[in-house]
Every structure is written in structure tokens, then in C-alpha cells.
mmCIF file of C-alpha atoms in Angstrom:
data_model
loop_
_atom_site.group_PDB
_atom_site.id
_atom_site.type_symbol
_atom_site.label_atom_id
_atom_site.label_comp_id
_atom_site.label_asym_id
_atom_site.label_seq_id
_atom_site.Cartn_x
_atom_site.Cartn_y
_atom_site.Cartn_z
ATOM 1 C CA UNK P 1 225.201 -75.621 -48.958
ATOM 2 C CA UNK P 2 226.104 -72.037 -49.936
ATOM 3 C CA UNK P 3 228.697 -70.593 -48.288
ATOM 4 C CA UNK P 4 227.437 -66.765 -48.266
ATOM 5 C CA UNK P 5 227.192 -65.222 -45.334
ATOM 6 C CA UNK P 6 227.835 -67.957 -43.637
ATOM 7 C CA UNK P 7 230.309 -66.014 -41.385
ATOM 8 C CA UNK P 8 226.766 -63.961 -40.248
ATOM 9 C CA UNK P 9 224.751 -67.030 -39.604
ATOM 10 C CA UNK P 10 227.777 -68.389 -37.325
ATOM 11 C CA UNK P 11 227.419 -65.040 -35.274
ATOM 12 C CA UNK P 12 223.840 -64.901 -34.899
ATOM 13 C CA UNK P 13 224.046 -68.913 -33.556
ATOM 14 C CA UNK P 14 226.436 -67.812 -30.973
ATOM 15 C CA UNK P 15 224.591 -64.528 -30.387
ATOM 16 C CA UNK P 16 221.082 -66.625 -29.881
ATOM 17 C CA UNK P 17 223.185 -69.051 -27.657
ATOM 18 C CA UNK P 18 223.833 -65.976 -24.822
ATOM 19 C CA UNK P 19 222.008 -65.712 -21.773
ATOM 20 C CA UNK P 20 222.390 -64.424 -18.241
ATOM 21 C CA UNK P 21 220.569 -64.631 -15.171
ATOM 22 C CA UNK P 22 220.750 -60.678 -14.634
ATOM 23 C CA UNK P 23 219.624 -57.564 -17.409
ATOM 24 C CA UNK P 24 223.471 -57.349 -18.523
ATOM 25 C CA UNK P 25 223.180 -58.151 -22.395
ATOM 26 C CA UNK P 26 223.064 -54.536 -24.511
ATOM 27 C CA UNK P 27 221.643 -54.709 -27.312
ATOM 28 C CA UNK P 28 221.202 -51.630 -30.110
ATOM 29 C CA UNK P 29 219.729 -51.518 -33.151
ATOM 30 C CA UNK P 30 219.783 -48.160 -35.524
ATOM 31 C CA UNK P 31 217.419 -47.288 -38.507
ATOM 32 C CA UNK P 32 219.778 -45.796 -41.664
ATOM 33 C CA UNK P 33 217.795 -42.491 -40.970
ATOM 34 C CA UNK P 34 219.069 -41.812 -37.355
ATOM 35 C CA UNK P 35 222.285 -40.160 -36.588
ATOM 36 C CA UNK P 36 224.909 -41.502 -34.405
ATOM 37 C CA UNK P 37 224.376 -39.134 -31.986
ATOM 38 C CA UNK P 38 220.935 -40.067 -31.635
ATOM 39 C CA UNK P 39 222.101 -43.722 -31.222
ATOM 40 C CA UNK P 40 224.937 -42.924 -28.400
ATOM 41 C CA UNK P 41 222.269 -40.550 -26.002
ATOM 42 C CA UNK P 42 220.368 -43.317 -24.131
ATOM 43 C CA UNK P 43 224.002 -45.351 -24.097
ATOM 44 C CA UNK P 44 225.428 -43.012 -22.796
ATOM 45 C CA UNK P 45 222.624 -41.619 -20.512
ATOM 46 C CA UNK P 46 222.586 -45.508 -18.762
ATOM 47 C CA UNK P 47 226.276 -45.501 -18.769
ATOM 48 C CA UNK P 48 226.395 -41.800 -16.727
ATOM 49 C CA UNK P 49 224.386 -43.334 -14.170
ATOM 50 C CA UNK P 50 226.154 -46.868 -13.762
ATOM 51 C CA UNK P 51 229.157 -45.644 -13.474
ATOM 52 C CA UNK P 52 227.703 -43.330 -10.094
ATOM 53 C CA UNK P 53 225.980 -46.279 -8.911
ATOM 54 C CA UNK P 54 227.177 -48.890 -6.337
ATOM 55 C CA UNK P 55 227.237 -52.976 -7.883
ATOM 56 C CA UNK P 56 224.048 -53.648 -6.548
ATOM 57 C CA UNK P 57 221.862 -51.259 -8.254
ATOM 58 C CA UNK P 58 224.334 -51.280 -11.351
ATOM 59 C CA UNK P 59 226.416 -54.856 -11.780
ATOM 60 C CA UNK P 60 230.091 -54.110 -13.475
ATOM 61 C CA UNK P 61 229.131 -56.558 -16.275
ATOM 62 C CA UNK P 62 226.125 -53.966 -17.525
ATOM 63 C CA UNK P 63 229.171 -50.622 -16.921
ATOM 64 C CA UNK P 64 231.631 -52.808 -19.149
ATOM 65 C CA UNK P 65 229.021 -53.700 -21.923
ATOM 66 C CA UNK P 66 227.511 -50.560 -22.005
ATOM 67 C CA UNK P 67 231.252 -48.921 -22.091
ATOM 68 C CA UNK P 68 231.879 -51.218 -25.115
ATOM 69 C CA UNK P 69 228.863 -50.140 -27.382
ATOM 70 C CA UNK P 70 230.134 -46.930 -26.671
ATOM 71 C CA UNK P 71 233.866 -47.681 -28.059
ATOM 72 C CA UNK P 72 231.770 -49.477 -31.013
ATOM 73 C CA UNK P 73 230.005 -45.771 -31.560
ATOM 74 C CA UNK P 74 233.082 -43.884 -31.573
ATOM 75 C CA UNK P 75 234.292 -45.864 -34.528
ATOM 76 C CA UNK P 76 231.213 -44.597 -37.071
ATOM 77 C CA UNK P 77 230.294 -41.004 -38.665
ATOM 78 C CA UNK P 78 227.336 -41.872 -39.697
ATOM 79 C CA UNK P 79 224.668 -45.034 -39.836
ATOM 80 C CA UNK P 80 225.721 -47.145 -42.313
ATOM 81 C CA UNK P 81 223.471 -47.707 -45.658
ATOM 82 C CA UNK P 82 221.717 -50.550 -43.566
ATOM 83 C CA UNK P 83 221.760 -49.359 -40.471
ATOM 84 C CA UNK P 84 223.521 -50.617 -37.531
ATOM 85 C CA UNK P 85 223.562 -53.694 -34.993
ATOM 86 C CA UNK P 86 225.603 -54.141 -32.045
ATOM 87 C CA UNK P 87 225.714 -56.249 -28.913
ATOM 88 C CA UNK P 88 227.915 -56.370 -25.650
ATOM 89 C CA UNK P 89 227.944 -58.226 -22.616
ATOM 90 C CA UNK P 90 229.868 -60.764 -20.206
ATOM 91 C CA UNK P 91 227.072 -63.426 -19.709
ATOM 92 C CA UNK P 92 230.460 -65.640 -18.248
ATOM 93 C CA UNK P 93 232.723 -63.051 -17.253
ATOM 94 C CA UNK P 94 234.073 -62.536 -20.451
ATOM 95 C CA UNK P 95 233.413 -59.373 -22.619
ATOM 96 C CA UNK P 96 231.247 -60.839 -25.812
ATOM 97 C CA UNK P 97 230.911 -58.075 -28.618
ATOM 98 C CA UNK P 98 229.568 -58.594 -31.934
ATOM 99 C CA UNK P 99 229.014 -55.392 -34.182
ATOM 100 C CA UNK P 100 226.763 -55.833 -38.162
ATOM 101 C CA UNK P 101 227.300 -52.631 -40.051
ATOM 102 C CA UNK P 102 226.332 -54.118 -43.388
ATOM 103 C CA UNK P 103 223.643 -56.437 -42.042
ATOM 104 C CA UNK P 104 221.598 -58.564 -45.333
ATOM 105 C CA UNK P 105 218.194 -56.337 -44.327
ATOM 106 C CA UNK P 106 217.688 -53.213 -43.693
ATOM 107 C CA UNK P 107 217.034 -52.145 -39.819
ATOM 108 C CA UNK P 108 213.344 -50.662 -39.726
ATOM 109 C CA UNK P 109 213.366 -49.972 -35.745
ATOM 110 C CA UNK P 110 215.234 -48.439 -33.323
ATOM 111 C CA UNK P 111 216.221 -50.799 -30.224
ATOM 112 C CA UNK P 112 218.347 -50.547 -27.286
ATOM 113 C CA UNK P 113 218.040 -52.585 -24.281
ATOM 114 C CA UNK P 114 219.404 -54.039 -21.736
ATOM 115 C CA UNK P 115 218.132 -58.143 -20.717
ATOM 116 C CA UNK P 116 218.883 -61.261 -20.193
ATOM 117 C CA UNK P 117 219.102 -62.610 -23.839
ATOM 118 C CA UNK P 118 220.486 -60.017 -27.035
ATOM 119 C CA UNK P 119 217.558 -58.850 -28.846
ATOM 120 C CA UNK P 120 217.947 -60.367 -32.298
ATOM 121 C CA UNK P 121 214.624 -59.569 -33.793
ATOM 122 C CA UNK P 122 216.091 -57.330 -36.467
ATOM 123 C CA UNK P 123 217.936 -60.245 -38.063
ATOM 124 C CA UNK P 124 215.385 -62.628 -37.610
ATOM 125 C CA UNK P 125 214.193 -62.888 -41.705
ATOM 126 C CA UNK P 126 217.999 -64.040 -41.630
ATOM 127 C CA UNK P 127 217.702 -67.725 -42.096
ATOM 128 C CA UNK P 128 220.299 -70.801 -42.157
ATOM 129 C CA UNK P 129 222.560 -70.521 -45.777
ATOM 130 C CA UNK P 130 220.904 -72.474 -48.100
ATOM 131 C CA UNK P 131 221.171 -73.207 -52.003
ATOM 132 C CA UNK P 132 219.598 -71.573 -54.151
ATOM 133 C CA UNK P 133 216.663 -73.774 -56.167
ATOM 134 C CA UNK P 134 214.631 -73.098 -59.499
ATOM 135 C CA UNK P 135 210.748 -72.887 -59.290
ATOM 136 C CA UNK P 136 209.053 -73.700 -62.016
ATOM 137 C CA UNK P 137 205.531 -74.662 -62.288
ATOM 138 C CA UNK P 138 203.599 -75.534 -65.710
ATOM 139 C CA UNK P 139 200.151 -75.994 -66.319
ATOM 140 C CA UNK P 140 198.332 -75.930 -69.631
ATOM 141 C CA UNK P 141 197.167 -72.647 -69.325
ATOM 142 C CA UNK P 142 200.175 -71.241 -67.827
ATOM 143 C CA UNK P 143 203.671 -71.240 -66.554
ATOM 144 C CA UNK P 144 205.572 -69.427 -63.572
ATOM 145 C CA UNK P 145 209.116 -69.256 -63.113
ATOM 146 C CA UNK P 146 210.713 -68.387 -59.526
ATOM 147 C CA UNK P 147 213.346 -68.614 -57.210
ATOM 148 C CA UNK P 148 213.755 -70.055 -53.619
ATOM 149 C CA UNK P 149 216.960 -68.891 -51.307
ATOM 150 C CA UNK P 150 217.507 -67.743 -47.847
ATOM 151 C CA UNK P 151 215.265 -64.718 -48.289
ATOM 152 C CA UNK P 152 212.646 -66.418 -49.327
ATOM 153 C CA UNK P 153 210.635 -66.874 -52.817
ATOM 154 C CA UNK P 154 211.405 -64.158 -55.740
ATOM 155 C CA UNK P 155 208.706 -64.284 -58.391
ATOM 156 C CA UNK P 156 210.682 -64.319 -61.875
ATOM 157 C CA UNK P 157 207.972 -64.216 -64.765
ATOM 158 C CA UNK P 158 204.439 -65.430 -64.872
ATOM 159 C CA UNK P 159 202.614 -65.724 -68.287
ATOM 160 C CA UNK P 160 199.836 -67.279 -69.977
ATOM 161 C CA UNK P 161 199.781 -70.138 -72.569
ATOM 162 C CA UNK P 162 197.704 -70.244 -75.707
ATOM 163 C CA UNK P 163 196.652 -73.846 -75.500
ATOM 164 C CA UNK P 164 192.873 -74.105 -75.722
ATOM 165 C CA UNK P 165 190.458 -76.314 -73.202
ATOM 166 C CA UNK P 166 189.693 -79.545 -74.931
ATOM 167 C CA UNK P 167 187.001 -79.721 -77.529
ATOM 168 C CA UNK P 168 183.252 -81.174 -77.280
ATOM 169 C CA UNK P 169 183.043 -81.872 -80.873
ATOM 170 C CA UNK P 170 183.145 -84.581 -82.196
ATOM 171 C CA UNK P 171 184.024 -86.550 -85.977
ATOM 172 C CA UNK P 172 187.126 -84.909 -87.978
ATOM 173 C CA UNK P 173 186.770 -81.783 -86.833
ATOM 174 C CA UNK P 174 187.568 -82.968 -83.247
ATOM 175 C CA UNK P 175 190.702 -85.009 -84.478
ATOM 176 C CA UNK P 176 192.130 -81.747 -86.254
ATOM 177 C CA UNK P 177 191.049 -79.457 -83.088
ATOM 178 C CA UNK P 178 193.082 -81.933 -81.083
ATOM 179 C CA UNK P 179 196.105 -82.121 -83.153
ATOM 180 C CA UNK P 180 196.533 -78.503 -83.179
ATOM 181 C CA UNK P 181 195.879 -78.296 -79.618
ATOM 182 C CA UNK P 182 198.863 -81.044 -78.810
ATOM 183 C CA UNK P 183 201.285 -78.892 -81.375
ATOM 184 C CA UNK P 184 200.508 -75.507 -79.436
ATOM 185 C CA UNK P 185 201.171 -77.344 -76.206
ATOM 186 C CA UNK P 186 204.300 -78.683 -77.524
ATOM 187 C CA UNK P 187 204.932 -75.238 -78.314
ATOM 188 C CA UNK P 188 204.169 -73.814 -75.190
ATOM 189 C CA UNK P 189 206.368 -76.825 -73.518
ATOM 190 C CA UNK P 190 209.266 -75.681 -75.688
ATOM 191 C CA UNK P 191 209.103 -72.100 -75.088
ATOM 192 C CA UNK P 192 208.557 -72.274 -71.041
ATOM 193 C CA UNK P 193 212.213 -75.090 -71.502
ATOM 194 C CA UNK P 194 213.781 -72.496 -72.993
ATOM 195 C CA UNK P 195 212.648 -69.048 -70.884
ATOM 196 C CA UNK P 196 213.636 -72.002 -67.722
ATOM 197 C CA UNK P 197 217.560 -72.574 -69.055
ATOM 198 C CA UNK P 198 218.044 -68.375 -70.255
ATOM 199 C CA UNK P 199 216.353 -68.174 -65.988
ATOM 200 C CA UNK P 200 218.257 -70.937 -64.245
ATOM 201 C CA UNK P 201 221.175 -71.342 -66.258
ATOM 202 C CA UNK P 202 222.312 -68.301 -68.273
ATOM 203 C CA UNK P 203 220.983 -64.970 -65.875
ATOM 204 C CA UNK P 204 221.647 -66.714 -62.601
ATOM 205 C CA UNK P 205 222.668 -70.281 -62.119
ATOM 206 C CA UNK P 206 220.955 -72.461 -59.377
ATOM 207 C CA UNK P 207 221.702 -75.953 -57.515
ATOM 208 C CA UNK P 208 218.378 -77.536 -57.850
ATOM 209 C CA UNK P 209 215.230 -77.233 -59.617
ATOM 210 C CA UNK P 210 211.745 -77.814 -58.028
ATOM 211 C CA UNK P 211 209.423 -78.639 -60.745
ATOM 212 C CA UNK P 212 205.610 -77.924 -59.858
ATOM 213 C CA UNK P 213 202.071 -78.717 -61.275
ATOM 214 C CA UNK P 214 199.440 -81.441 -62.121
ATOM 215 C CA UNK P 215 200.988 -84.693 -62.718
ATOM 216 C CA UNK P 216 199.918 -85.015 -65.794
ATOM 217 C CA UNK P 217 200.877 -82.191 -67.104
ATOM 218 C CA UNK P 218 204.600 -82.222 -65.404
ATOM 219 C CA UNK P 219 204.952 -85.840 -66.669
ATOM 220 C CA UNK P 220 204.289 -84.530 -70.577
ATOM 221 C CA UNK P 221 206.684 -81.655 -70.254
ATOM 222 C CA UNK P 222 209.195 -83.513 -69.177
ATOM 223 C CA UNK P 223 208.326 -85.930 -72.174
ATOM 224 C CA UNK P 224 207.884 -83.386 -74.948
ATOM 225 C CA UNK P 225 209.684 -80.792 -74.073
ATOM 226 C CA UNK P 226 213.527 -79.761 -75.307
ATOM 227 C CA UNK P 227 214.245 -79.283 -71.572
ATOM 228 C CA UNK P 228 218.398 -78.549 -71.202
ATOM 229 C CA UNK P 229 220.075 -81.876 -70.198
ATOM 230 C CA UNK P 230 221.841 -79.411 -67.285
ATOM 231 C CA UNK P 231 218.322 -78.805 -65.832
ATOM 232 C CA UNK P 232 217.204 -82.353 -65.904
ATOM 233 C CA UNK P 233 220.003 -83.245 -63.890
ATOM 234 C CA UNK P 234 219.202 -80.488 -61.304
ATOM 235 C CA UNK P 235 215.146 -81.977 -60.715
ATOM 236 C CA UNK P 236 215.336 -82.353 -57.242
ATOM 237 C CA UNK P 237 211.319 -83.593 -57.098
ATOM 238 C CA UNK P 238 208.274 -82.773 -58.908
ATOM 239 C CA UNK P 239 205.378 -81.561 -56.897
ATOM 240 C CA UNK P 240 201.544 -81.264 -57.645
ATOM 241 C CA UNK P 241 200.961 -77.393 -57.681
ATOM 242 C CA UNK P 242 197.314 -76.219 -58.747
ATOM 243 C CA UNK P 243 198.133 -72.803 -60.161
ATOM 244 C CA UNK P 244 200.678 -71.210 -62.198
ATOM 245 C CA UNK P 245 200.863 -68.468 -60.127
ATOM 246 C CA UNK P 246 202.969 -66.526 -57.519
ATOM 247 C CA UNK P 247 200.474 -68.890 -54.856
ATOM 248 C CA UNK P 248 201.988 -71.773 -56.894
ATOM 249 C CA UNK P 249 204.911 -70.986 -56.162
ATOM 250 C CA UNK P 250 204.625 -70.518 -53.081
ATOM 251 C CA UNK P 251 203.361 -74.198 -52.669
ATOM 252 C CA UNK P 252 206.038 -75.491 -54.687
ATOM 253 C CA UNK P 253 208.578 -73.898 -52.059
ATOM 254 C CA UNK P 254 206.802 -75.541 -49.231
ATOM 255 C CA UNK P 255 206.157 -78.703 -50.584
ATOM 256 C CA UNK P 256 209.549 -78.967 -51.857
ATOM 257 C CA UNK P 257 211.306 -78.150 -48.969
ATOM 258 C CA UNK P 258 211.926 -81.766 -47.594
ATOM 259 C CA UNK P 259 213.471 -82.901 -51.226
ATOM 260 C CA UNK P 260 216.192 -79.929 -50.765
ATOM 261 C CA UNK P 261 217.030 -80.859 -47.117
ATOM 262 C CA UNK P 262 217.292 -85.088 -48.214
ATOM 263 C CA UNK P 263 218.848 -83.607 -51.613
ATOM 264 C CA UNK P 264 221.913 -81.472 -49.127
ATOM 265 C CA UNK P 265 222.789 -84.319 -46.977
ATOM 266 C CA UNK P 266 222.706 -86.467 -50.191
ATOM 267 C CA UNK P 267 225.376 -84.624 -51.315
ATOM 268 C CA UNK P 268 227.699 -83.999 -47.616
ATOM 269 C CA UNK P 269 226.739 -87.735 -46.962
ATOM 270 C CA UNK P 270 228.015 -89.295 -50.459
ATOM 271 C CA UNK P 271 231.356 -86.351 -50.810
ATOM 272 C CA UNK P 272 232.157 -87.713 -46.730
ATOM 273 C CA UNK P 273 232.073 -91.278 -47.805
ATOM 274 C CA UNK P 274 233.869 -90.667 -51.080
ATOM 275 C CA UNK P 275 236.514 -88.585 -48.733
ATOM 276 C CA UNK P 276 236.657 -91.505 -46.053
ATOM 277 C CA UNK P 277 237.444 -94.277 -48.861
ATOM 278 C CA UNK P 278 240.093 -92.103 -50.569
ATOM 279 C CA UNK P 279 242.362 -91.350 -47.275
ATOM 280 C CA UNK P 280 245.182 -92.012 -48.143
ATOM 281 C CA UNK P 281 245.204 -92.405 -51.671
ATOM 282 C CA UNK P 282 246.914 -89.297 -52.885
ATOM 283 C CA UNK P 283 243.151 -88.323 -53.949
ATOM 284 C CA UNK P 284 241.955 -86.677 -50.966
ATOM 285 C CA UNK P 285 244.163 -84.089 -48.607
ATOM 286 C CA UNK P 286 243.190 -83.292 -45.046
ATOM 287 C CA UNK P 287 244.447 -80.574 -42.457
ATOM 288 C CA UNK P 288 245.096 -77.267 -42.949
ATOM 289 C CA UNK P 289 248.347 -77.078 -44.248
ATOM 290 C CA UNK P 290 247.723 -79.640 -47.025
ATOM 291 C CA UNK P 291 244.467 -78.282 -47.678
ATOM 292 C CA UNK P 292 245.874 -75.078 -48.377
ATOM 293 C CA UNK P 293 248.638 -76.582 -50.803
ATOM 294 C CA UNK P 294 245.476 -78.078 -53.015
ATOM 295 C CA UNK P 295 243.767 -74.520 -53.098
ATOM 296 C CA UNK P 296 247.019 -72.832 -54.012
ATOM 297 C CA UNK P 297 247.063 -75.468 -56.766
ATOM 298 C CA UNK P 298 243.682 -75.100 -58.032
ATOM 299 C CA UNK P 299 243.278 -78.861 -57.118
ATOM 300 C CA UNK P 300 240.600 -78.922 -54.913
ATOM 301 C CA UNK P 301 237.055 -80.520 -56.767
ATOM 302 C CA UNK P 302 235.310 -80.441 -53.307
ATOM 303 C CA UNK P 303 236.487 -79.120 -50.029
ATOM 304 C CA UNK P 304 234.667 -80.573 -46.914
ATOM 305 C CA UNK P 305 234.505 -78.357 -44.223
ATOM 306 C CA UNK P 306 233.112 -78.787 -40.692
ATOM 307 C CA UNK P 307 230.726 -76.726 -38.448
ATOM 308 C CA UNK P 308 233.111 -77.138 -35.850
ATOM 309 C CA UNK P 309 235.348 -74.142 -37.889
ATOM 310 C CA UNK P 310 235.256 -70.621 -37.143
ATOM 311 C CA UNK P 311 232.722 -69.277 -39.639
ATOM 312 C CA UNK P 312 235.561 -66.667 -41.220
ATOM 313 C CA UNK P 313 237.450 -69.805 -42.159
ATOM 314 C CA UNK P 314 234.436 -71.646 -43.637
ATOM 315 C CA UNK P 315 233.721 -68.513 -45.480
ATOM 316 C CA UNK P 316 237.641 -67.623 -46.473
ATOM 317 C CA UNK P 317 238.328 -71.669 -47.615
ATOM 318 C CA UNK P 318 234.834 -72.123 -49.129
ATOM 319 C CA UNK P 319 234.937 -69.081 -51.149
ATOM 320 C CA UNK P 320 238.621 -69.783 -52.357
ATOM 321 C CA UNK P 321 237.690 -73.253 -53.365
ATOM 322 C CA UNK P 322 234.479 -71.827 -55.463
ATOM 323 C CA UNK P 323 236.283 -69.135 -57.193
ATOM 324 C CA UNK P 324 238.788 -72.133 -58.664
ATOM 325 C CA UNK P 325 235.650 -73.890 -59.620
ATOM 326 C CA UNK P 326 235.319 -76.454 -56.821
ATOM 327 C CA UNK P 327 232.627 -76.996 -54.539
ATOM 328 C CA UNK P 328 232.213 -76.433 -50.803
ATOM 329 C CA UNK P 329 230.381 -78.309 -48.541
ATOM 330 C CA UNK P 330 229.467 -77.481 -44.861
ATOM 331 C CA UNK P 331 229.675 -81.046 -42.754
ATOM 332 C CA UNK P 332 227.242 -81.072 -39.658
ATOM 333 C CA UNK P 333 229.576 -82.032 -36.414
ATOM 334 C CA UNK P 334 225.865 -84.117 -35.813
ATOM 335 C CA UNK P 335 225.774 -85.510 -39.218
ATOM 336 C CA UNK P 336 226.907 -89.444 -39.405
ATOM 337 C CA UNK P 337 230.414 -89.321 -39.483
ATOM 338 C CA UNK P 338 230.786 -85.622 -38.626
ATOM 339 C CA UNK P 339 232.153 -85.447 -35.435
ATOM 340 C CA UNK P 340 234.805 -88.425 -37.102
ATOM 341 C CA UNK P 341 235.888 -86.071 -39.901
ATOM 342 C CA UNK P 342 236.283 -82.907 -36.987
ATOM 343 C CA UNK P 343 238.500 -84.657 -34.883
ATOM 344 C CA UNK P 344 240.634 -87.097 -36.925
ATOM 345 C CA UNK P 345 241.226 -84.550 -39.760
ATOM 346 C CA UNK P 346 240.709 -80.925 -38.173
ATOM 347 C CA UNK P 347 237.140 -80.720 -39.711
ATOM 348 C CA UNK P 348 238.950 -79.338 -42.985
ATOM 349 C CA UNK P 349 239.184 -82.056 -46.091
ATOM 350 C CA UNK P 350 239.226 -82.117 -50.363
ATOM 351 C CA UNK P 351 238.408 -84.480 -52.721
ATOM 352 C CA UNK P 352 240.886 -83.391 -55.856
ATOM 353 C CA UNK P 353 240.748 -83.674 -59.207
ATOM 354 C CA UNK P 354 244.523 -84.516 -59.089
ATOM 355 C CA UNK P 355 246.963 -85.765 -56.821
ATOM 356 C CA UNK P 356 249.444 -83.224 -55.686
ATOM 357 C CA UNK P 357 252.840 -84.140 -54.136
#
């Protein structure tokens, strides 16, 4: 699972989580083309007037949340390049604030109210951290090469093939219209391997590839063509698609979208088992502290890491580990095993690639 913005998505979850039986939960949402001052009037409008009203008609929880989206305010000039998110209110009797000033999408709308539940709408393209997977669909008279991550699918390059419809003729001439036809698709195979690994491999590398189109057609590429060893590795599932197209895909996402959730808890499952067998072998460390002694070593091949974590120390440890190389993975408290690895070892454990004393 990528760790990027995983800190966000562990907000939002809380954020979604909130409720209260009375209209106490601010919410405010500001377009990059407002001003702050038009984003503090109706705050502080609705604050004026609490603050001269009895409990009653204005409950102290509202007074304090409104009074902290206020303080939030106070600390901006202007609306960041994105705009600007934040929410306030004591749905327990405790003051809950959470403030995005470089939120992943841009804020379109302006929002402020005041409800039982925070108003997350802004956010909600925002999905779950995810991997990022290779789409690439081939068909004889075309190939189209995409991508699939939290935002969604990004169309990379679409083009045509050469390869010509089989022939009616018959006698020699059909024999040398078919040979030619199988060495331009062989060609075309080749050329749409190689435009895949400069795509997946060399501009922007992925963690899985979805490969799309009619079976037999997916079954000779993978036959004929000089498809990178690296990118044969990554085929999470092939997938009949009917056109090389953006539509295709946009079908390959969808249908492949099962294979990458089986594929990522392939991957926690087998790491978690590999972890559990190794305790205690001097191949595996556990805890914080020890943890911490692998990353400063730049011994860490895989760092486990539970839900159960704050999502700033998911994202801190996680990142550290991938900028030595390593790999982070997020372990579900729900997944087998996962509420085992968050209370025996603190929900924080490594596979290394060598034992450290």
C-alpha cells in the first residue's frame, strides 16, 4: 500500500467518524479565489451572536468551535494555492480541530456550516491510499497505455497499429499476406513492450500491471513479445477489454480492481507470516526503539506497520524506510493476525536484510 498521504486519509476517517446529536460541528470550506476576510464574516457574524445568547438558543460547544475556526483564520494572509478546509467541534466534550491548507484537490465551493456531522464533501474524490498499477490494453489494431491510482485513471498514450484484417484470398498469395501480417504484429507487439517499460518502468515506476484485451490477442503478446522480465513479474491479471481506448481502460480499471485488492493482502498476508516465523531470529526487529535502530542502519527490507498507529508515524516510518529502499506495508488491525501484531509488538515490525546487534 502506498504510504502518501496517508496522514490525510487517517484524518478524514476520524473526521467521517464525528457526530453529535445537536448542530455543533463547524465546518468551512474556501475557494483559492476568496479572501480571508470573506471566509471569517459569517464566522464571525454566528460567533457575535452566540456569544450574546443564553445556552439554550446557543450551546457552549457551537461558541468554542466557532471561536476555534476563528483562531485557525487568524493564522493565514491569504487562501492558500488550494484553498482551505477546516473543522471544529466537541461532539464528546472535547475540542476536535482539524485544519487542510494544502488539501490533494482544489476547493471549487464555498461552505460553512454548522450540523451534526463535518461536511466532507470537498474531499470526497479523496480515496483510501492505494498503489499505483499499469494499464495496458492491446488489440490488433491498437494499443492504450494508462495509469490507475487514488485519483483515478490517467490516460498515457493511445495509438493505432498497422496490422491489417486477415485476408480472403486464398493460394500463395494468402500464405505471403499472412506472413507479413504475423511479422507486423510482432512488430507492433515489440514496439507497444517497449513504449510499456520507457511508461511503467523508466518515466514513473508502478507496483502492478493490469494487462487488458481479447484473450487471444493478450495470450500472443505475452508469447511474442520482448516484454521486460520486471513487467512480467508485476502482471497482476489479464482482463478481456474490447477496445484500445480511454473506455478500455476504463474497463480494465474496473475489472481489475478485485486482482489489486487479493494482490495487497497477498503481499501484508505473506510479509506478516514471514515476520511471525522470524521473531526472534535476529531477522526481524519489533517495537519502536529497535525499529528505529534498523532504519538508522539502512537495514530495514520491509517495515510492517499497523492501522492502529497515528497516521504521522505511518507516514514519518514508512517514508524513512522507502527512501533507504525498503518497503512499507500498512497491516489492517482486522486483517488475520492484525490485531496479534498491534498488541504483542506495538503494531510497528521489519523484516531486514541483515541482522543488526
Amino acid at each position: 500500500m502506498s504510504l502518501s498521504n496517508y496522514d490525510l486519509h487517517e484524518r478524514l476517517d476520524r473526521l467521517s467518524n464525528v457526530s453529535a446529536d445537536r448542530d455543533i460541528l463547524v465546518s468551512l470550506a474556501v475557494p483559492p479565489g476568496d479572501s480571508i476576510g470573506e471566509a471569517r464574516q459569517p464566522v464571525e457574524t454566528d460567533y457575535a451572536e452566540a456569544t450574546q445568547l443564553d445556552e439554550r438558543s446557543s450551546p457552549q460547544p457551537l461558541v468554542d468551535a466557532l471561536e476555534a475556526v476563528r483562531d485557525r483564520l487568524d493564522e493565514y494572509d491569504e487562501i492558500p494555492d488550494n484553498g482551505l478546509l477546516v473543522y471544529a467541534g466537541e461532539p464528546d466534550g472535547n475540542l476536535l480541530t482539524a485544519t487542510f491548507d494544502d488539501p490533494p484537490v482544489e476547493i471549487e465551493d464555498s461552505i460553512y456550516a454548522h450540523a451534526t456531522e463535518f461536511d466532507l464533501s470537498p474531499l470526497e474524490s479523496v480515496t483510501e491510499p492505494s498503489a499505483t498499477y499499469g494499464l495496458l490494453v492491446v488489440e490488433r489494431g491498437g494499443a492504450a497505455l494508462g495509469r490507475l491510482d487514488g485519483e483515478g485513471v490517467e490516460e498515457i498514450d493511445v495509438f493505432d497499429s498497422d496490422v491489417p484484417d486477415k485476408s480472403g484470398a486464398g493460394g500463395q498469395s494468402a500464405e505471403r499476406f499472412e506472413r507479413d501480417r504475423e511479422r507486423r504484429e510482432r512488430e507492433f507487439f515489440d514496439d507497444v513492450a517497449e513504449r510499456a517499460t520507457v511508461t511503467f518502468l523508466e518515466d514513473d515506476e508502478i507496483d502492478g500491471l493490469l494487462l487488458g484485451g481479447t484473450t487471444g490477442t493478450t495470450e500472443r503478446f505475452r508469447e511474442e513479445a520482448e516484454l521486460d522480465d520486471r513487467l512480467e513479474e508485476l502482471i497482476a491479471g489479464e482482463f478481456t477489454v474490447e477496445y484500445a481506448t480511454r473506455q478500455g481502460l476504463e474497463q480494465l480499471a474496473e475489472r481489475g480492481q478485485e486482482a489489486i485488492d487479493e494482490r495487497d493482502r497477498d503481499a501484508v498476508g505473506e510479509a506478516l507470516d514471514h515476520f511471525f516465523d522470524d521473531v526472534g531470529s535476529g531477522e526481524v526487529a519489533y517495537g519502536t526503539a529497535d525499529v528505529d535502530d534498523a532504519l538508522e542502519y539502512e537495514a530495514v527490507d520491509t517495515l510492517l506497520l499497523s492501522t492502529t498507529l497515528e497516521g504521522t508515524t505511518i507516514q514519518e516510518l514508512g517514508e524513512r524506510a522507502e527512501e533507504q529502499g525498503g518497503e512499507a506495508l500498512v497491516v489492517p488491525d482486522d486483517f488475520p493476525n492484525g490485531n496479534r501484531f498491534a498488541d504483542a509488538f506495538d503494531g510497528i515490525g521489519a523484516i531486514l536484510r541483515f541482522p543488526i546487534e
